[in-house]
CSV table of C-alpha atoms in Angstrom, one decimal:
chain,number,residue,atom,x,y,z
A,1,MET,CA,-19.1,-51.1,4.2
A,2,ASP,CA,-22.3,-50.6,5.5
A,3,ILE,CA,-23.3,-47.2,6.3
A,4,THR,CA,-24.9,-47.7,9.5
A,5,ARG,CA,-26.3,-44.4,11.9
A,6,ARG,CA,-23.1,-45.2,13.9
A,7,ARG,CA,-20.5,-44.5,11.8
A,8,LEU,CA,-22.2,-42.3,9.7
A,9,LEU,CA,-22.4,-40.0,13.3
A,10,ILE,CA,-19.0,-40.6,13.4
A,11,LEU,CA,-17.6,-39.9,9.6
A,12,LEU,CA,-19.5,-36.7,9.5
A,13,PRO,CA,-17.6,-34.6,12.0
A,14,ALA,CA,-14.6,-36.6,10.5
A,15,ALA,CA,-15.2,-35.3,7.2
A,16,ALA,CA,-16.2,-31.7,8.1
A,17,ILE,CA,-12.8,-31.2,9.9
A,18,ALA,CA,-11.2,-32.7,6.6
A,19,TRP,CA,-13.0,-29.6,4.8
A,20,LYS,CA,-12.1,-27.1,7.2
A,21,PHE,CA,-8.6,-28.1,6.1
A,22,VAL,CA,-9.4,-28.3,2.4
A,23,GLN,CA,-10.7,-24.7,2.8
A,24,ALA,CA,-7.5,-23.6,4.4
A,25,GLY,CA,-4.8,-24.9,2.3
A,26,THR,CA,-6.6,-23.3,-0.4
A,27,PRO,CA,-5.1,-19.5,-1.2
A,28,GLU,CA,-7.9,-17.1,-0.3
A,29,SER,CA,-9.5,-15.9,-3.4
A,30,SER,CA,-11.5,-13.1,-3.6
A,31,PRO,CA,-14.9,-14.5,-5.1
A,32,ASN,CA,-16.9,-11.5,-4.4
A,33,TYR,CA,-14.7,-9.0,-5.9
A,34,ILE,CA,-16.0,-7.6,-9.1
A,35,LEU,CA,-13.6,-5.5,-11.0
A,36,ALA,CA,-16.3,-2.8,-12.6
A,37,GLU,CA,-17.4,-2.3,-9.3
A,38,HIS,CA,-14.3,-0.3,-8.1
A,39,TRP,CA,-11.9,2.8,-8.9
A,40,TRP,CA,-9.6,3.3,-6.4
A,41,GLY,CA,-7.1,5.9,-5.2
A,42,MET,CA,-6.2,7.4,-2.4
A,43,LEU,CA,-6.7,10.7,-0.3
A,44,ILE,CA,-3.6,12.1,1.8
A,45,ASP,CA,-4.6,14.6,4.3
A,46,ILE,CA,-0.7,16.4,4.7
A,47,PRO,CA,-1.9,18.5,7.7
A,48,LYS,CA,-2.6,14.8,9.6
A,49,CYS,CA,1.0,13.4,8.8
A,50,ILE,CA,3.8,13.2,11.8
A,51,GLY,CA,6.4,11.3,9.5
A,52,CYS,CA,6.5,8.5,11.4
A,53,GLY,CA,7.8,6.2,9.0
A,54,SER,CA,4.7,3.6,10.0
A,55,CYS,CA,3.7,3.2,6.4
A,56,VAL,CA,7.3,2.9,4.9
A,57,ARG,CA,7.7,0.3,7.2
A,58,ALA,CA,4.8,-1.7,6.6
A,59,CYS,CA,4.7,-1.3,3.2
A,60,ALA,CA,8.4,-2.6,3.4
A,61,GLU,CA,6.9,-5.7,5.5
A,62,GLU,CA,3.4,-6.0,3.5
A,63,ASN,CA,5.3,-6.5,0.2
A,64,ASP,CA,8.7,-7.8,0.7
A,65,VAL,CA,10.3,-4.3,-0.7
A,66,PRO,CA,14.0,-4.8,-1.1
A,67,ASP,CA,15.9,-2.6,1.7
A,68,GLY,CA,16.4,0.8,0.4
A,69,TYR,CA,14.1,0.5,-2.4
A,70,TYR,CA,10.4,2.3,-1.6
A,71,ARG,CA,7.0,1.7,-2.9
A,72,THR,CA,5.8,4.4,-0.7
A,73,TRP,CA,8.5,7.2,1.5
A,74,ILE,CA,8.0,10.2,3.3
A,75,GLU,CA,9.3,13.6,2.2
A,76,ARG,CA,9.9,16.4,4.8
A,77,TYR,CA,9.9,20.2,3.4
A,78,HIS,CA,11.4,23.1,4.0
A,79,VAL,CA,10.1,25.9,2.4
A,80,ALA,CA,12.1,29.7,3.8
A,81,ASP,CA,9.4,32.1,4.0
A,82,TRP,CA,8.9,33.3,0.6
A,83,LYS,CA,10.9,30.7,-1.3
A,84,ILE,CA,8.1,28.4,-2.6
A,85,GLU,CA,9.7,27.4,-5.6
A,86,ARG,CA,13.1,26.1,-4.0
A,87,PRO,CA,11.8,24.0,-1.0
A,88,GLU,CA,14.4,22.0,1.1
A,89,VAL,CA,13.4,18.4,0.6
A,90,GLU,CA,14.6,15.2,2.3
A,91,SER,CA,13.9,11.7,2.9
A,92,PRO,CA,16.6,9.8,5.1
A,93,ASN,CA,15.8,6.3,4.3
A,94,GLY,CA,12.7,7.1,2.6
A,95,GLY,CA,11.7,8.5,6.2
A,96,LYS,CA,11.5,4.5,6.9
A,97,GLN,CA,12.8,5.2,10.8
A,98,GLY,CA,10.9,8.4,11.3
A,99,PHE,CA,12.9,11.9,11.2
A,100,PRO,CA,15.5,13.8,12.7
A,101,PRO,CA,14.0,16.4,15.4
A,102,ASN,CA,14.4,19.5,13.1
A,103,GLU,CA,15.3,23.0,14.1
A,104,ILE,CA,16.0,25.4,10.7
A,105,GLY,CA,15.3,28.6,11.3
A,106,ASP,CA,12.5,30.6,9.5
A,107,GLY,CA,9.7,28.9,7.4
A,108,LYS,CA,7.7,26.1,7.7
A,109,ASN,CA,8.5,22.2,7.7
A,110,PHE,CA,5.8,19.6,7.0
A,111,PHE,CA,5.6,16.3,5.7
A,112,VAL,CA,5.0,14.9,2.4
A,113,PRO,CA,3.8,10.6,1.8
A,114,LYS,CA,4.6,9.6,-1.4
A,115,LEU,CA,3.4,6.6,-3.5
A,116,CYS,CA,1.9,5.8,-6.9
A,117,ASN,CA,-0.5,7.7,-7.9
A,118,HIS,CA,-2.2,5.1,-9.8
A,119,CYS,CA,-2.9,7.3,-12.9
A,120,VAL,CA,-5.4,7.1,-15.4
A,121,ASP,CA,-3.4,8.2,-18.0
A,122,SER,CA,-0.5,6.8,-16.5
A,123,PRO,CA,2.8,7.2,-18.7
A,124,CYS,CA,4.4,4.6,-17.5
A,125,THR,CA,2.1,2.1,-19.3
A,126,GLN,CA,2.1,3.8,-22.1
A,127,VAL,CA,5.8,2.9,-22.6
A,128,CYS,CA,6.0,-0.4,-21.7
A,129,PRO,CA,6.8,-2.6,-24.5
A,130,VAL,CA,5.3,-5.8,-23.8
A,131,GLY,CA,1.9,-5.4,-22.2
A,132,ALA,CA,3.8,-6.2,-18.7
A,133,THR,CA,2.6,-3.1,-16.8
A,134,PHE,CA,-1.4,-1.8,-17.0
A,135,VAL,CA,-4.0,0.2,-15.5
A,136,THR,CA,-6.7,-2.5,-14.0
A,137,PRO,CA,-10.4,-2.4,-14.8
A,138,ASP,CA,-10.6,-1.6,-11.1
A,139,GLY,CA,-8.2,1.4,-11.4
A,140,VAL,CA,-4.7,0.0,-10.4
A,141,VAL,CA,-1.4,0.5,-12.0
A,142,LEU,CA,0.1,-3.1,-11.9
A,143,VAL,CA,3.6,-5.0,-13.1
A,144,ASP,CA,3.2,-8.4,-14.6
A,145,LYS,CA,6.6,-9.6,-13.4
A,146,SER,CA,6.6,-12.9,-15.3
A,147,TYR,CA,6.0,-10.5,-18.7
A,148,CYS,CA,8.5,-7.7,-17.6
A,149,LEU,CA,12.0,-7.6,-19.4
A,150,GLY,CA,13.1,-4.9,-16.9
A,151,CYS,CA,14.0,-2.6,-19.8
A,152,ARG,CA,13.5,0.6,-17.0
A,153,TYR,CA,11.4,2.6,-19.5
A,154,CYS,CA,8.5,3.2,-17.4
A,155,VAL,CA,11.4,3.9,-14.4
A,156,GLN,CA,12.0,6.6,-16.6
A,157,ALA,CA,8.6,7.2,-17.8
A,158,CYS,CA,6.7,7.8,-14.1
A,159,PRO,CA,7.0,11.7,-13.5
A,160,TYR,CA,6.6,10.6,-10.0
A,161,GLY,CA,9.6,8.5,-9.0
A,162,CYS,CA,7.1,5.8,-8.5
A,163,ARG,CA,9.2,2.6,-10.3
A,164,PHE,CA,12.4,0.7,-9.3
A,165,ILE,CA,13.9,-2.5,-11.0
A,166,ASN,CA,14.0,-5.0,-8.0
A,167,PRO,CA,17.4,-5.9,-7.4
A,168,LYS,CA,16.5,-9.8,-6.6
A,169,THR,CA,13.8,-10.5,-9.8
A,170,ASN,CA,15.3,-7.2,-12.3
A,171,THR,CA,12.0,-6.6,-12.8
A,172,ALA,CA,10.0,-3.2,-12.6
A,173,GLU,CA,8.6,-3.1,-9.3
A,174,LYS,CA,5.7,-0.2,-7.7
A,175,CYS,CA,3.0,0.1,-5.2
A,176,THR,CA,0.1,-2.3,-6.0
A,177,LEU,CA,-1.8,-0.4,-3.7
A,178,CYS,CA,-1.9,-3.4,-1.6
A,179,TYR,CA,-3.9,-5.1,-4.2
A,180,HIS,CA,-4.1,-8.3,-2.8
A,181,ARG,CA,-5.8,-6.4,0.4
A,182,ILE,CA,-8.1,-4.3,-1.0
A,183,THR,CA,-9.4,-7.2,-3.2
A,184,LYS,CA,-10.3,-9.2,0.2
A,185,GLY,CA,-12.2,-6.0,1.7
A,186,LEU,CA,-9.0,-4.8,3.8
A,187,THR,CA,-7.6,-1.6,3.1
A,188,THR,CA,-3.5,-1.1,2.5
A,189,ALA,CA,-1.1,-2.1,4.6
A,190,CYS,CA,0.1,2.0,4.8
A,191,CYS,CA,-3.4,3.1,5.5
A,192,GLU,CA,-3.5,0.1,8.1
A,193,VAL,CA,-1.1,1.4,10.0
A,194,CYS,CA,-1.4,5.1,10.3
A,195,PRO,CA,-1.8,6.4,13.2
A,196,THR,CA,-3.6,9.8,12.4
A,197,GLY,CA,-5.6,8.7,9.4
A,198,ALA,CA,-3.5,10.8,7.4
A,199,ARG,CA,-3.7,8.2,4.5
A,200,GLN,CA,-7.1,7.0,3.5
A,201,LEU,CA,-7.6,4.7,0.6
A,202,ALA,CA,-10.5,5.5,-1.4
A,203,ASP,CA,-12.7,3.5,-3.5
A,204,LEU,CA,-14.1,6.0,-5.7
A,205,LYS,CA,-16.8,4.6,-7.4
A,206,ASN,CA,-18.3,3.4,-4.4
A,207,PRO,CA,-21.0,6.4,-3.6
A,208,LYS,CA,-21.0,5.2,0.8
A,209,ASP,CA,-16.8,5.8,0.1
A,210,PRO,CA,-16.3,8.9,2.8
A,211,ILE,CA,-13.8,10.8,0.4
A,212,HIS,CA,-17.0,12.2,-1.8
A,213,ASP,CA,-17.6,14.4,1.0
A,214,PHE,CA,-14.3,15.0,1.8
A,215,LEU,CA,-13.5,16.5,-2.3
A,216,LYS,CA,-16.8,18.3,-1.8
A,217,THR,CA,-15.6,20.0,1.1
A,218,HIS,CA,-11.8,20.6,1.3
A,219,THR,CA,-9.0,22.1,-1.2
A,220,VAL,CA,-7.3,19.1,-2.7
A,221,GLN,CA,-4.6,18.7,-5.1
A,222,VAL,CA,-3.1,16.2,-7.2
A,223,LEU,CA,1.0,16.2,-7.3
A,224,LYS,CA,2.1,17.4,-11.0
A,225,PRO,CA,-1.5,18.6,-12.4
A,226,HIS,CA,0.2,19.7,-15.3
A,227,MET,CA,1.3,16.3,-16.8
A,228,ALA,CA,-2.1,15.5,-17.3
A,229,THR,CA,-1.2,11.8,-15.6
A,230,GLY,CA,-5.0,11.5,-14.0
A,231,ALA,CA,-3.4,10.9,-10.7
A,232,LYS,CA,-5.6,9.5,-8.1
A,233,VAL,CA,-4.0,10.1,-4.9
A,234,PHE,CA,-5.3,13.2,-3.8
A,235,TYR,CA,-3.4,15.6,-1.6
A,236,ASN,CA,-5.1,17.4,1.1
A,237,GLY,CA,-4.0,20.9,2.3
A,238,MET,CA,-0.7,20.8,-0.1
A,239,ASP,CA,1.4,23.6,0.0
A,240,GLY,CA,2.6,25.0,-3.3
A,241,SER,CA,6.2,23.9,-2.8
A,242,VAL,CA,5.5,20.1,-3.0
A,243,ARG,CA,7.1,18.7,-6.5
B,1,MET,CA,-1.8,-15.1,-68.6
B,2,PHE,CA,1.2,-15.1,-67.1
B,3,LYS,CA,4.6,-17.1,-68.7
B,4,ASP,CA,5.9,-18.1,-65.5
B,5,VAL,CA,3.1,-18.7,-63.6
B,6,GLU,CA,4.4,-21.7,-61.8
B,7,HIS,CA,6.8,-18.9,-59.8
B,8,LEU,CA,3.9,-17.0,-58.8
B,9,VAL,CA,2.6,-20.0,-56.9
B,10,ARG,CA,5.7,-21.3,-55.1
B,11,LEU,CA,6.1,-17.8,-54.3
B,12,ALA,CA,2.2,-18.0,-52.7
B,13,ALA,CA,2.8,-21.2,-51.5
B,14,VAL,CA,5.5,-20.1,-49.4
B,15,MET,CA,4.1,-17.3,-47.8
B,16,LEU,CA,1.0,-19.1,-46.9
B,17,ILE,CA,3.4,-21.5,-44.9
B,18,ALA,CA,4.9,-18.4,-43.2
B,19,LEU,CA,1.5,-17.0,-42.7
B,20,VAL,CA,0.5,-20.5,-41.1
B,21,ALA,CA,3.5,-20.6,-38.9
B,22,PHE,CA,2.9,-17.0,-37.6
B,23,VAL,CA,-0.2,-18.1,-36.9
B,24,VAL,CA,0.2,-21.1,-35.2
B,25,LEU,CA,3.6,-19.6,-33.1
B,26,ARG,CA,1.8,-16.7,-32.1
B,27,ALA,CA,-1.2,-18.8,-30.7
B,28,ALA,CA,1.0,-21.1,-29.1
B,29,VAL,CA,3.2,-18.6,-27.0
B,30,VAL,CA,1.0,-15.8,-26.4
B,31,PRO,CA,-1.0,-16.1,-23.2
B,32,ARG,CA,-4.5,-17.5,-23.4
B,33,SER,CA,-5.2,-14.2,-21.4
B,34,PHE,CA,-3.8,-11.8,-23.4
B,35,GLY,CA,-6.0,-9.3,-24.1
B,36,GLN,CA,-8.9,-10.1,-21.8
B,37,TYR,CA,-8.8,-6.6,-20.4
B,38,GLY,CA,-6.7,-5.0,-22.2
B,39,HIS,CA,-2.9,-5.1,-24.1
B,40,TYR,CA,-1.9,-7.3,-21.2
B,41,ARG,CA,-2.1,-10.7,-19.6
B,42,GLY,CA,-5.4,-10.5,-17.4
B,43,ALA,CA,-4.5,-13.5,-15.4
B,44,ALA,CA,-2.0,-11.3,-14.0
B,45,ILE,CA,-4.2,-9.5,-12.1
B,46,ALA,CA,-5.6,-12.6,-10.4
B,47,GLU,CA,-1.6,-13.5,-9.6
B,48,VAL,CA,-1.2,-10.2,-7.8
B,49,ALA,CA,-3.9,-10.3,-5.9
B,50,ALA,CA,-2.9,-14.3,-4.7
B,51,ARG,CA,-0.6,-12.4,-2.8
B,52,PRO,CA,-1.0,-13.6,1.0
B,53,ILE,CA,-1.3,-11.0,3.3
B,54,ALA,CA,1.1,-9.5,6.4
B,55,PHE,CA,-0.8,-7.5,8.4
B,56,ALA,CA,-4.2,-9.3,9.8
B,57,GLY,CA,-6.1,-5.7,10.0
B,58,HIS,CA,-7.9,-4.3,13.3
B,59,ASP,CA,-10.7,-5.9,12.7
B,60,THR,CA,-9.5,-9.3,13.0
B,61,CYS,CA,-7.2,-8.3,16.2
B,62,GLU,CA,-10.3,-6.9,17.7
B,63,ALA,CA,-12.1,-10.4,17.7
B,64,CYS,CA,-10.3,-11.7,20.3
B,65,HIS,CA,-8.8,-9.0,22.3
B,66,THR,CA,-11.3,-7.4,23.3
B,67,ASP,CA,-9.9,-6.5,26.8
B,68,VAL,CA,-7.4,-4.3,24.9
B,69,VAL,CA,-10.2,-2.6,22.7
B,70,ASP,CA,-12.0,-1.6,25.9
B,71,GLN,CA,-9.1,-0.3,27.3
B,72,LYS,CA,-7.9,1.8,24.1
B,73,LYS,CA,-11.5,3.3,24.2
B,74,GLN,CA,-10.6,5.2,27.4
B,75,GLY,CA,-7.9,6.9,25.6
B,76,ARG,CA,-6.7,8.6,22.3
B,77,HIS,CA,-4.9,5.8,21.3
B,78,ILE,CA,-8.3,4.1,20.2
B,79,VAL,CA,-7.7,5.4,16.6
B,80,LEU,CA,-4.4,3.6,16.3
B,81,SER,CA,-4.5,0.3,14.8
B,82,CYS,CA,-2.8,-2.7,16.5
B,83,GLU,CA,-0.5,-3.5,13.8
B,84,ALA,CA,0.7,0.4,13.8
B,85,CYS,CA,2.5,-0.5,17.2
B,86,HIS,CA,2.9,-4.1,17.0
B,87,GLY,CA,4.0,-4.9,13.5
B,88,ALA,CA,2.2,-7.6,10.9
B,89,LEU,CA,0.8,-10.1,12.6
B,90,ALA,CA,-1.3,-12.0,10.2
B,91,ARG,CA,0.5,-14.9,11.0
B,92,HIS,CA,-0.1,-14.7,14.4
B,93,ALA,CA,-4.1,-14.6,13.2
B,94,ASP,CA,-4.2,-17.5,11.7
B,95,ASN,CA,-2.1,-19.8,14.4
B,96,PRO,CA,-2.2,-18.0,18.0
B,97,ALA,CA,-0.5,-20.7,19.6
B,98,SER,CA,2.6,-20.8,17.5
B,99,VAL,CA,3.3,-17.2,16.4
B,100,THR,CA,3.7,-15.0,19.4
B,101,PRO,CA,3.8,-10.8,18.7
B,102,PRO,CA,7.4,-9.4,20.0
B,103,LYS,CA,7.9,-7.4,23.2
B,104,LEU,CA,7.9,-3.9,21.8
B,105,ASP,CA,10.8,-1.5,22.7
B,106,THR,CA,8.5,1.4,23.9
B,107,ALA,CA,11.5,4.0,24.1
B,108,VAL,CA,12.2,3.8,20.5
B,109,LEU,CA,8.3,2.7,19.4
B,110,CYS,CA,6.7,6.1,20.9
B,111,ALA,CA,9.2,8.3,19.8
B,112,ARG,CA,8.5,7.7,16.3
B,113,CYS,CA,5.1,9.4,17.1
B,114,HIS,CA,6.1,11.7,19.7
B,115,GLU,CA,9.7,13.1,19.4
B,116,ALA,CA,9.1,16.8,18.6
B,117,ASN,CA,9.5,18.0,15.6
B,118,SER,CA,9.4,21.3,14.2
B,119,ALA,CA,7.7,19.6,10.8
B,120,LYS,CA,5.1,17.7,12.8
B,121,PRO,CA,1.4,19.3,13.0
B,122,LYS,CA,1.0,21.6,16.1
B,123,ALA,CA,-2.0,19.3,17.2
B,124,SER,CA,0.1,16.1,17.6
B,125,PRO,CA,1.3,15.2,21.2
B,126,GLN,CA,5.2,15.8,20.9
B,127,VAL,CA,7.9,15.8,24.0
B,128,VAL,CA,12.0,16.2,23.7
B,129,THR,CA,12.2,12.4,24.8
B,130,ALA,CA,15.7,13.5,26.4
B,131,ASP,CA,14.3,15.8,28.9
B,132,HIS,CA,10.9,14.3,29.1
B,133,SER,CA,12.0,10.8,30.4
B,134,GLY,CA,15.6,11.1,29.8
B,135,GLY,CA,15.9,7.7,28.4
B,136,LEU,CA,13.4,5.9,30.5
B,137,ALA,CA,10.9,3.5,28.6
B,138,CYS,CA,7.7,5.2,27.9
B,139,ASP,CA,6.0,2.3,29.4
B,140,THR,CA,7.1,2.9,32.4
B,141,CYS,CA,5.1,5.8,33.8
B,142,HIS,CA,2.2,5.1,30.3
B,143,GLN,CA,0.0,2.6,30.0
B,144,PRO,CA,0.8,2.7,25.7
B,145,HIS,CA,-3.1,1.3,25.3
B,146,ARG,CA,-4.2,4.2,27.7
B,147,PRO,CA,-1.7,6.9,27.9
B,148,LYS,CA,-3.0,9.6,29.8
B,149,ILE,CA,-1.7,8.8,33.6
B,150,ASP,CA,-4.9,9.8,35.7
B,151,THR,CA,-3.0,11.1,38.9
B,152,GLN,CA,-0.7,13.4,37.4
B,153,PRO,CA,2.8,14.2,39.3
B,154,ALA,CA,3.3,16.9,41.8
B,155,THR,CA,6.2,18.4,39.4
B,156,LYS,CA,5.1,18.1,35.5
B,157,PRO,CA,8.0,17.9,33.0
B,158,ALA,CA,7.5,21.6,31.0
B,159,THR,CA,7.9,20.1,27.8
B,160,GLU,CA,5.1,17.3,28.4
B,161,ALA,CA,1.6,18.0,27.0
B,162,ARG,CA,2.4,20.1,24.5
B,163,LYS,CA,-0.8,19.8,23.0
């Protein structure tokens, strides 16, 4: 077939449309994402959390978390007067549907959202016998589903109770910090839907990330610092009663 | 030197075969990317990252729904991401015609954030919905994108606007 000017003019838009479909069909990759340029963590601003459960619902939807299991959850603390060593903690259905009103007399009440702390020296990755879980070069603790034996060592090792065995796949599962989102320049599902900004994804290697100013000017704590896990989920305004 | 050197040669041969078998088998069964970054399969990182997204993100929503953004700018709900209430809608963003967001039940949805609870921060606007609206859907009076009601009713419910 000779390529005449007329045929070329017809062919070109057709090829362009076809190319659009080819592009749409290939899974979204992140060619511009460089592992060494990021170091992920999260900031949780406890005084802002209203316990609405949006994060828990969003996480379940984004990551197909089975019912009754949680990659993130919210706890409601009740501390009676001076008894900070004996807080009453509840988390009905992980806080997925919010919390019923509570009017427990004296003391203070507040919410604490929890998730994987993406520890630098994570106990869960240290105990894995097969190298199925690991800290990525950008600081996220992930599970290799096709390598996991389901031996549950990591579930026991995590001091924060952030892991579970998925009943369908029988492999260990946990928060991925929405790795499939953050590598595409999006924030995590929980941070996306948080109505008060109580959860903020933080890139600790990005000097422009507002986390740095926040950390300089606020009293920030990690969970169980005595475990020396190198947790990277920072809690602002956290009460001493939080476990 | 040795009397029965033949034995040793045989033993060495067997060990050599075992070593070769081990090296060959190991190369065959250990994934190529194992050890790329550490003691794990490097390709697993890309596999986890390849998962499709469910929440499109508010930037995607706002690219089309500029009218809603203008409305939200007039009220305090401007800080809310669209999908905080409307749910995960990446599929709608990919194909707006065939996937449409479900209608929301404001009586349930608004209460999740605004139902009074002593554990909520005091600055967060809260009401006791039973007293405030008596089970009426919130959007009977409030426009969720711009929730403040301009003309306040003469008798303002006592529990309202505990800010």
